[in-house]
Coordinates of C-alpha atoms in Angstrom, one line a residue:
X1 CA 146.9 151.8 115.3
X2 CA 145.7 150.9 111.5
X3 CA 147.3 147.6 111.9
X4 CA 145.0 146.8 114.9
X5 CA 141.5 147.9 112.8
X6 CA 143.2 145.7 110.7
X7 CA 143.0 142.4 112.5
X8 CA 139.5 143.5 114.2
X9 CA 138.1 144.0 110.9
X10 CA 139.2 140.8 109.7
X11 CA 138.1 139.4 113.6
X12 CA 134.8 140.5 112.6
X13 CA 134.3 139.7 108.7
X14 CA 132.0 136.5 108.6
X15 CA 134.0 133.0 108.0
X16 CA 134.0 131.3 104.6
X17 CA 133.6 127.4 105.6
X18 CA 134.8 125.4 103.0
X19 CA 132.2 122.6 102.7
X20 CA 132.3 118.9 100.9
X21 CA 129.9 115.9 100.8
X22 CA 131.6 112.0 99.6
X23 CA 128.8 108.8 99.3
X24 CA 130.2 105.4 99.8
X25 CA 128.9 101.7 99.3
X26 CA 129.7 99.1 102.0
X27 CA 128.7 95.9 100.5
X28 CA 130.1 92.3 100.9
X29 CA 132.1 90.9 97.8
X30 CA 128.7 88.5 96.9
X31 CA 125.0 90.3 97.3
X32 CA 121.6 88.4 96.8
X33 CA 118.5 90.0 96.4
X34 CA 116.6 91.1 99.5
X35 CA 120.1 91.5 101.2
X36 CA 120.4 95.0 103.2
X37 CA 123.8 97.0 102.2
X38 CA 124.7 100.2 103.9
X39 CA 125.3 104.0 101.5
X40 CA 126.6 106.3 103.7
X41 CA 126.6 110.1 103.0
X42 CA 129.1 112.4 104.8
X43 CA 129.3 116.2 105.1
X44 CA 132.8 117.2 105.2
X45 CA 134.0 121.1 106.4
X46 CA 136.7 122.9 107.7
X47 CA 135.1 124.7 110.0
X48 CA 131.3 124.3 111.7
X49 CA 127.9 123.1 109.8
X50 CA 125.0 125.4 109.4
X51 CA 122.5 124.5 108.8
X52 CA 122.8 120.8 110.0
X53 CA 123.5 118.3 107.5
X54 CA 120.1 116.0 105.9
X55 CA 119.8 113.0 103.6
X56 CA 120.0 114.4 100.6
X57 CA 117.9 112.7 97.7
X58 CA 119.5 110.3 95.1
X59 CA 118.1 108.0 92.7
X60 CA 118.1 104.4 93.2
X61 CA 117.6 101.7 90.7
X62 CA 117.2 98.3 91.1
X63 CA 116.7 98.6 94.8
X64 CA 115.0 100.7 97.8
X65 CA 116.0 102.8 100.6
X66 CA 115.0 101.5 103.9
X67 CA 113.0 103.8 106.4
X68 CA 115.0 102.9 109.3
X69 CA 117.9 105.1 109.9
X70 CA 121.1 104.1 111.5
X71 CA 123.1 106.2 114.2
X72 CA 125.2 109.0 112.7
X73 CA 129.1 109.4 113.4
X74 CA 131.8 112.1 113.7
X75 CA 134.9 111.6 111.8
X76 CA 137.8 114.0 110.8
X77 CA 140.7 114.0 107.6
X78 CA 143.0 115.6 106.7
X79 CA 143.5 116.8 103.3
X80 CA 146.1 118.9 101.6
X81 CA 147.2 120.5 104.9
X82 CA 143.4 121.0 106.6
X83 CA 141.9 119.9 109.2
X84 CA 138.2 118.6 108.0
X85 CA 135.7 117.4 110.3
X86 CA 133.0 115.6 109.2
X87 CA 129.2 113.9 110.3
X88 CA 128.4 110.5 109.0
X89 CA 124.9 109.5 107.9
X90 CA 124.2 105.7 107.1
X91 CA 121.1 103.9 105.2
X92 CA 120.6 100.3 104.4
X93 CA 119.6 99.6 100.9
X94 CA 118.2 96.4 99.7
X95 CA 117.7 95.4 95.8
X96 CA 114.9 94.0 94.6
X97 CA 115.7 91.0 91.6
X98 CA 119.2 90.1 89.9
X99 CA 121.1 92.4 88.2
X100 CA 122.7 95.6 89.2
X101 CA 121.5 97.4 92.3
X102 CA 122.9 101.2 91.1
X103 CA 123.0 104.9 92.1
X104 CA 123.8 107.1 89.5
X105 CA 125.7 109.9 89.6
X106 CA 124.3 113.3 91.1
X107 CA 125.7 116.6 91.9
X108 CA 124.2 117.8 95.6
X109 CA 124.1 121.5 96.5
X110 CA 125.4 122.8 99.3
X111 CA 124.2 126.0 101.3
X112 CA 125.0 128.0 104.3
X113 CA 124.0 131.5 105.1
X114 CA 126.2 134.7 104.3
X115 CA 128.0 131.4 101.9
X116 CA 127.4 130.8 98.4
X117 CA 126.4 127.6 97.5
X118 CA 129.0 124.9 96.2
X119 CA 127.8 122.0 94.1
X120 CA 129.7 118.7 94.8
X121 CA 129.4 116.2 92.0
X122 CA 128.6 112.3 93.3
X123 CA 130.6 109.7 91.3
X124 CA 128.4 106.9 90.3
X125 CA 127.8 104.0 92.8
X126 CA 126.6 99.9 91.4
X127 CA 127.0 96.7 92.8
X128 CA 126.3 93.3 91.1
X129 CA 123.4 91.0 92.5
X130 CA 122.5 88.0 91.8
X131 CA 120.8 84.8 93.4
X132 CA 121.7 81.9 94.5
X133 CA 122.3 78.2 93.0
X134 CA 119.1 76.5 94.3
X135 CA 116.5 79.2 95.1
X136 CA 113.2 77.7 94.8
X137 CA 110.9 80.4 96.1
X138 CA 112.2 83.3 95.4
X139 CA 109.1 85.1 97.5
X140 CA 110.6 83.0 100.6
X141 CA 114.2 83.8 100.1
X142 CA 116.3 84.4 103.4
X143 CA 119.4 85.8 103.2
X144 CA 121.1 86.2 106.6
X145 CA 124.4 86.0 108.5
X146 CA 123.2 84.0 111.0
X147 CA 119.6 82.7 112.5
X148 CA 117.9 80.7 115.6
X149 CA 115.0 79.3 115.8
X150 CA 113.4 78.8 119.1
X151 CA 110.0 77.5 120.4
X152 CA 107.6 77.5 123.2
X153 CA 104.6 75.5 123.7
X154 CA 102.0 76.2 126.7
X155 CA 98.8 74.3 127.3
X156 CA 95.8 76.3 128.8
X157 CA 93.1 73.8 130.9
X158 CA 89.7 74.9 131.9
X159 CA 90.6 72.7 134.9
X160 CA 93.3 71.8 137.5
X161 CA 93.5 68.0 136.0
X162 CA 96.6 68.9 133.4
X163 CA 94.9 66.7 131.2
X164 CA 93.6 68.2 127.6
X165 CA 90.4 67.8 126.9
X166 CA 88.6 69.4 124.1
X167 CA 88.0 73.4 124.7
X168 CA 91.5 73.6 126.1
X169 CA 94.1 75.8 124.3
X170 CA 97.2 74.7 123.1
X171 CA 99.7 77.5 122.5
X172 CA 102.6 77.6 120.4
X173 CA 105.3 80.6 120.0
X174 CA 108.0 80.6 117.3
X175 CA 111.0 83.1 117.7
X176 CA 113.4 83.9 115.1
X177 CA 116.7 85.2 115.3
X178 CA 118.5 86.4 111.9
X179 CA 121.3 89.2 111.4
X180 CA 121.3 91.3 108.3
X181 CA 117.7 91.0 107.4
X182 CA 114.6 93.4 108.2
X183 CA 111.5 91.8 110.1
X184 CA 109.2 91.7 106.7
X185 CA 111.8 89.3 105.3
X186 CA 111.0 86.4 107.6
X187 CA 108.4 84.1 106.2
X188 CA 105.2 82.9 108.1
X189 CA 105.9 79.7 110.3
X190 CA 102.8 78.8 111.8
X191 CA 99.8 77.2 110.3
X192 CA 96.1 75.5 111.1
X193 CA 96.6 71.6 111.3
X194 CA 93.5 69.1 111.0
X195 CA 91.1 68.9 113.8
X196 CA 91.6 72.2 115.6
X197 CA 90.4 75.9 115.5
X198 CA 93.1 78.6 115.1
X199 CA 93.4 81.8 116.6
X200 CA 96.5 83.6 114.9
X201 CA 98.0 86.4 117.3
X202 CA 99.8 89.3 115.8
X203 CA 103.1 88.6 114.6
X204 CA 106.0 91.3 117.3
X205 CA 108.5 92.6 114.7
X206 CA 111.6 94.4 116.5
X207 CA 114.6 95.3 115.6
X208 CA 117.8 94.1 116.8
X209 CA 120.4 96.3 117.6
X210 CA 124.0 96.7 119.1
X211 CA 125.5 98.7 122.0
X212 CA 126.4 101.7 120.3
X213 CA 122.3 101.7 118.8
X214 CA 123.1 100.2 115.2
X215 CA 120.9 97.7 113.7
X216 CA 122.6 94.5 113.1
X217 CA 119.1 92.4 112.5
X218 CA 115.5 91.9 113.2
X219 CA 113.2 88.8 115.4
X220 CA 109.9 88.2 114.8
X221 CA 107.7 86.5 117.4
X222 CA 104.9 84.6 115.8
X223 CA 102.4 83.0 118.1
X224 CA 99.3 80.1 116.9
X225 CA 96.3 79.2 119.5
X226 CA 95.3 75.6 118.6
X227 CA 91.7 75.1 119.8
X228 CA 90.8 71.2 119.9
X229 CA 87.6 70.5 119.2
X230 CA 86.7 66.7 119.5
X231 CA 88.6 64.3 121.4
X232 CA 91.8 62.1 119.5
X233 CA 94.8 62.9 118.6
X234 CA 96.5 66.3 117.0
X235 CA 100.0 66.3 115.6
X236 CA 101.9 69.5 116.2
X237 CA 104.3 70.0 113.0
X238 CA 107.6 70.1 112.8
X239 CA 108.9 73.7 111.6
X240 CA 111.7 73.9 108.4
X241 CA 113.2 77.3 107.8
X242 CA 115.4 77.0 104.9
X243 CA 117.9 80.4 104.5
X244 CA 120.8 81.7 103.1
X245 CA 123.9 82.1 104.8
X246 CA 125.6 85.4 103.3
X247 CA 129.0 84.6 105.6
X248 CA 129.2 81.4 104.4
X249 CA 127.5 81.6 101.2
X250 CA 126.0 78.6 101.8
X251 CA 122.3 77.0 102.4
X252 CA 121.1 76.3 106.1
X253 CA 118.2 74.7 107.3
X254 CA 116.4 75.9 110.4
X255 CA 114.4 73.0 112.5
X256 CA 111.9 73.3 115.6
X257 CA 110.4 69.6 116.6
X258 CA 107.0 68.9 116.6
X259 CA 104.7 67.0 119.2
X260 CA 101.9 64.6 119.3
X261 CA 98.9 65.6 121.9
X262 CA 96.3 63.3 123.0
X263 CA 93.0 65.1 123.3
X264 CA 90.2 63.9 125.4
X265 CA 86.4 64.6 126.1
X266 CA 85.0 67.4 126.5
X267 CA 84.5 68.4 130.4
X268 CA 80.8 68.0 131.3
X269 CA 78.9 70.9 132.4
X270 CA 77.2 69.3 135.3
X271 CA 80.7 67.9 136.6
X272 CA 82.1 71.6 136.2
X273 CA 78.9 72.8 138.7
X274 CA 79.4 70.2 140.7
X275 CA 83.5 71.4 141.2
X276 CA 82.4 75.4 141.3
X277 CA 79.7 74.1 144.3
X278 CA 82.5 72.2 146.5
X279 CA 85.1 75.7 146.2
X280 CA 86.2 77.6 149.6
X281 CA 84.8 80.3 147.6
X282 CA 80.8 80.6 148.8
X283 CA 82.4 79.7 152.6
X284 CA 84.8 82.6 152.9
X285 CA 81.6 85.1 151.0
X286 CA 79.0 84.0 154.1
X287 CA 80.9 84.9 156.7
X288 CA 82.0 88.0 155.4
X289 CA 78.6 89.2 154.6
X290 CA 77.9 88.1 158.5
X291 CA 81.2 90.0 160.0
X292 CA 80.0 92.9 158.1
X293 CA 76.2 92.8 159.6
X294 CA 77.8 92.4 163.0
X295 CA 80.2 95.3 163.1
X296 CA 77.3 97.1 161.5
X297 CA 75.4 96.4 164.2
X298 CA 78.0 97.2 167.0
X299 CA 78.5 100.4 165.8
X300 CA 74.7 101.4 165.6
X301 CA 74.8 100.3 169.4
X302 CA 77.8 102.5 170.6
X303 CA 76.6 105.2 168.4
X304 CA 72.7 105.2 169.5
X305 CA 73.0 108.4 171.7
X306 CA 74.3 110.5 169.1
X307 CA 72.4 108.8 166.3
X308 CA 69.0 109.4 168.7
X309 CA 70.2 113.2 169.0
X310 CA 70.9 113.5 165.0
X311 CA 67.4 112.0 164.5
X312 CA 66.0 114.3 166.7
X313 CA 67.7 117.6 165.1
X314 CA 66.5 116.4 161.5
X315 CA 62.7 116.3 162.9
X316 CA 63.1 119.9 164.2
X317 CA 64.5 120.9 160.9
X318 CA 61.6 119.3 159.4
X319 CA 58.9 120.8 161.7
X320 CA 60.5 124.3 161.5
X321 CA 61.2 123.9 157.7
X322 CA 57.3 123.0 157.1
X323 CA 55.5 125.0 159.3
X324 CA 54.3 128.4 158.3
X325 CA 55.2 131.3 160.1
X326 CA 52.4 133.8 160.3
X327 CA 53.6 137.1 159.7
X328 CA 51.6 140.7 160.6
X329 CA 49.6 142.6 158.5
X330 CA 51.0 145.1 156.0
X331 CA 48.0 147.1 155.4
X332 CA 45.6 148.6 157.8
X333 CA 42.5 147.3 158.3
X334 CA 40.2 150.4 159.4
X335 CA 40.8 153.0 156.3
X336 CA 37.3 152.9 155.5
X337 CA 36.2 154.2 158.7
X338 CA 38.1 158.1 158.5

């Protein structure tokens, strides 16, 4: 009998989870500034998490921690005959100049309710960055694993010619590809050439991600109205996009081809009322105001009896509704004479 309050005692005594917390770099053997590397931060126990595990807060020198966070992952060890099981958390950090992109060591404090807290001491973290041979504007630098450039351009007439003339609107979209970069990386493309207006659209950052949800790159859409505003000749650029290639360690360069576009006069306004006068459109309004005044009419005519009998209701309302009523009197008239 004691051995069994024994064991319920014990059944009922609340569980010491041991608890455990490692940080890890994953970088590639060669870094350059502005290249994203992933710290990941994993809570470790032998038995259940409470209260769930958070980012905890580190220094970091030499570089930033990006706001976008990755998709988290179960893993499990083993370690001197125990089971661990443990929850995965993964940033991208990116450095900011040459030199050392470090996170110094840190102990982290771990709590649970009805546990005491254990402090966990981080080991120090650094990784060496440096640039590349050949950077020329460092403010423009790409690094990337790969990158495609692609291109659309659409032409908007005021008429059904498909010839430009000025006031049309030629329309040019730029899409870039690039792994291992954020969307603020990417340089602007687009620019105003001679003998146009611009009207600059907002630039579509998103974020490109894999299957499972993690964030393998960025694309940026970047879209330029040219407005022609005289008749000749406007040259469409060529676009360069010169980047780094952190696989290959190498410099690529990134082409779109440019156009030539032959602009002519502006439409004239009497020609365009002229056109807007000859449309189906003023046809097809007539005899719909017509069918409408005719099917009006028919149903006044098979309606007349009971429109003649409404009409002759609302005058009695009327009448009735206007026309006193005379009521009797309320006080005698002859008291004077008792």
């Amino acid at each position: 009998m004691k051995a069994w309050l024994i064991l319920l005692l014990l059944a009922v005594l609340p569980a010491q989870a041991a608890m455990d917390i490692t940080r890890e770099l994953e970088a590639p053997e060669h870094v350059a500034p502005g290249q994203p590397v992933k710290v990941a931060i994993t809570f470790w126990t032998d038995s259940w998490f409470n209260p769930p595990p958070e980012w905890p807060d580190f220094k970091i020198e030499n570089g930033s921690l990006l706001t976008t966070p990755l998709p988290n992952q179960l893993l499990s060890r083993q370690k001197n005959g125990i089971s661990w099981s443990g929850v995965r958390l993964e940033r991208q950090i990116t450095a900011w100049d040459q030199g050392e992109l470090r996170m110094p060591a840190v102990e982290i404090t771990l709590t649970s309710p009805n546990q005491p807290p254990v402090t966990v001491p981080l080991p120090e973290l650094k990784k060496e960055v440096i640039w590349p041979k050949g950077v020329e504007q460092p403010d423009r630098f790409l690094p990337a694993s790969n990158l495609t450039l692609s291109q659309k351009i659409t032409q908007y007439h005021a008429s059904k010619d498909d010839k430009l003339h000025a006031g049309d609107v030629v329309e040019r979209t730029v899409t870039v590809k690039a792994n291992g970069i954020v969307a603020t990386q990417i340089p602007q493309l687009l620019y105003a050439i001679p003998g146009t207006d611009t009207q600059r659209l907002t630039p579509v950052n998103t974020m490109l991600k894999t299957g499972r949800g993690e964030i393998e790159g960025a694309q940026r859409v970047e879209t330029l109205r040219y407005l022609p505003s005289q008749a000749g000749t406007i040259t469409i650029p060529p676009v360069k996009l010169r980047w780094w290639d952190t696989a290959t360690q190498q410099w690529q360069l990134a082409e779109l081809p440019g156009s030539t576009l032959q602009v002519l006069d502006a439409r004239a306004a009497g020609g365009e009322s002229a056109l807007r006068g000859t449309t189906d459109d003023g046809q097809w309004r007539t005899v719909l105001i017509i069918g409408s005044i005719v099917l009006m009419a028919l149903l006044i005519w098979f309606t007349r009896r009971l429109l003649w009998r409404s009409v002759l209701y609302l005058h009695h309302v009327w009448q009735r509704f206007w026309n006193p009523v005379p009521l009797p009197e309320l006080t005698p008239t002859k008291r004077g004479e008792r």
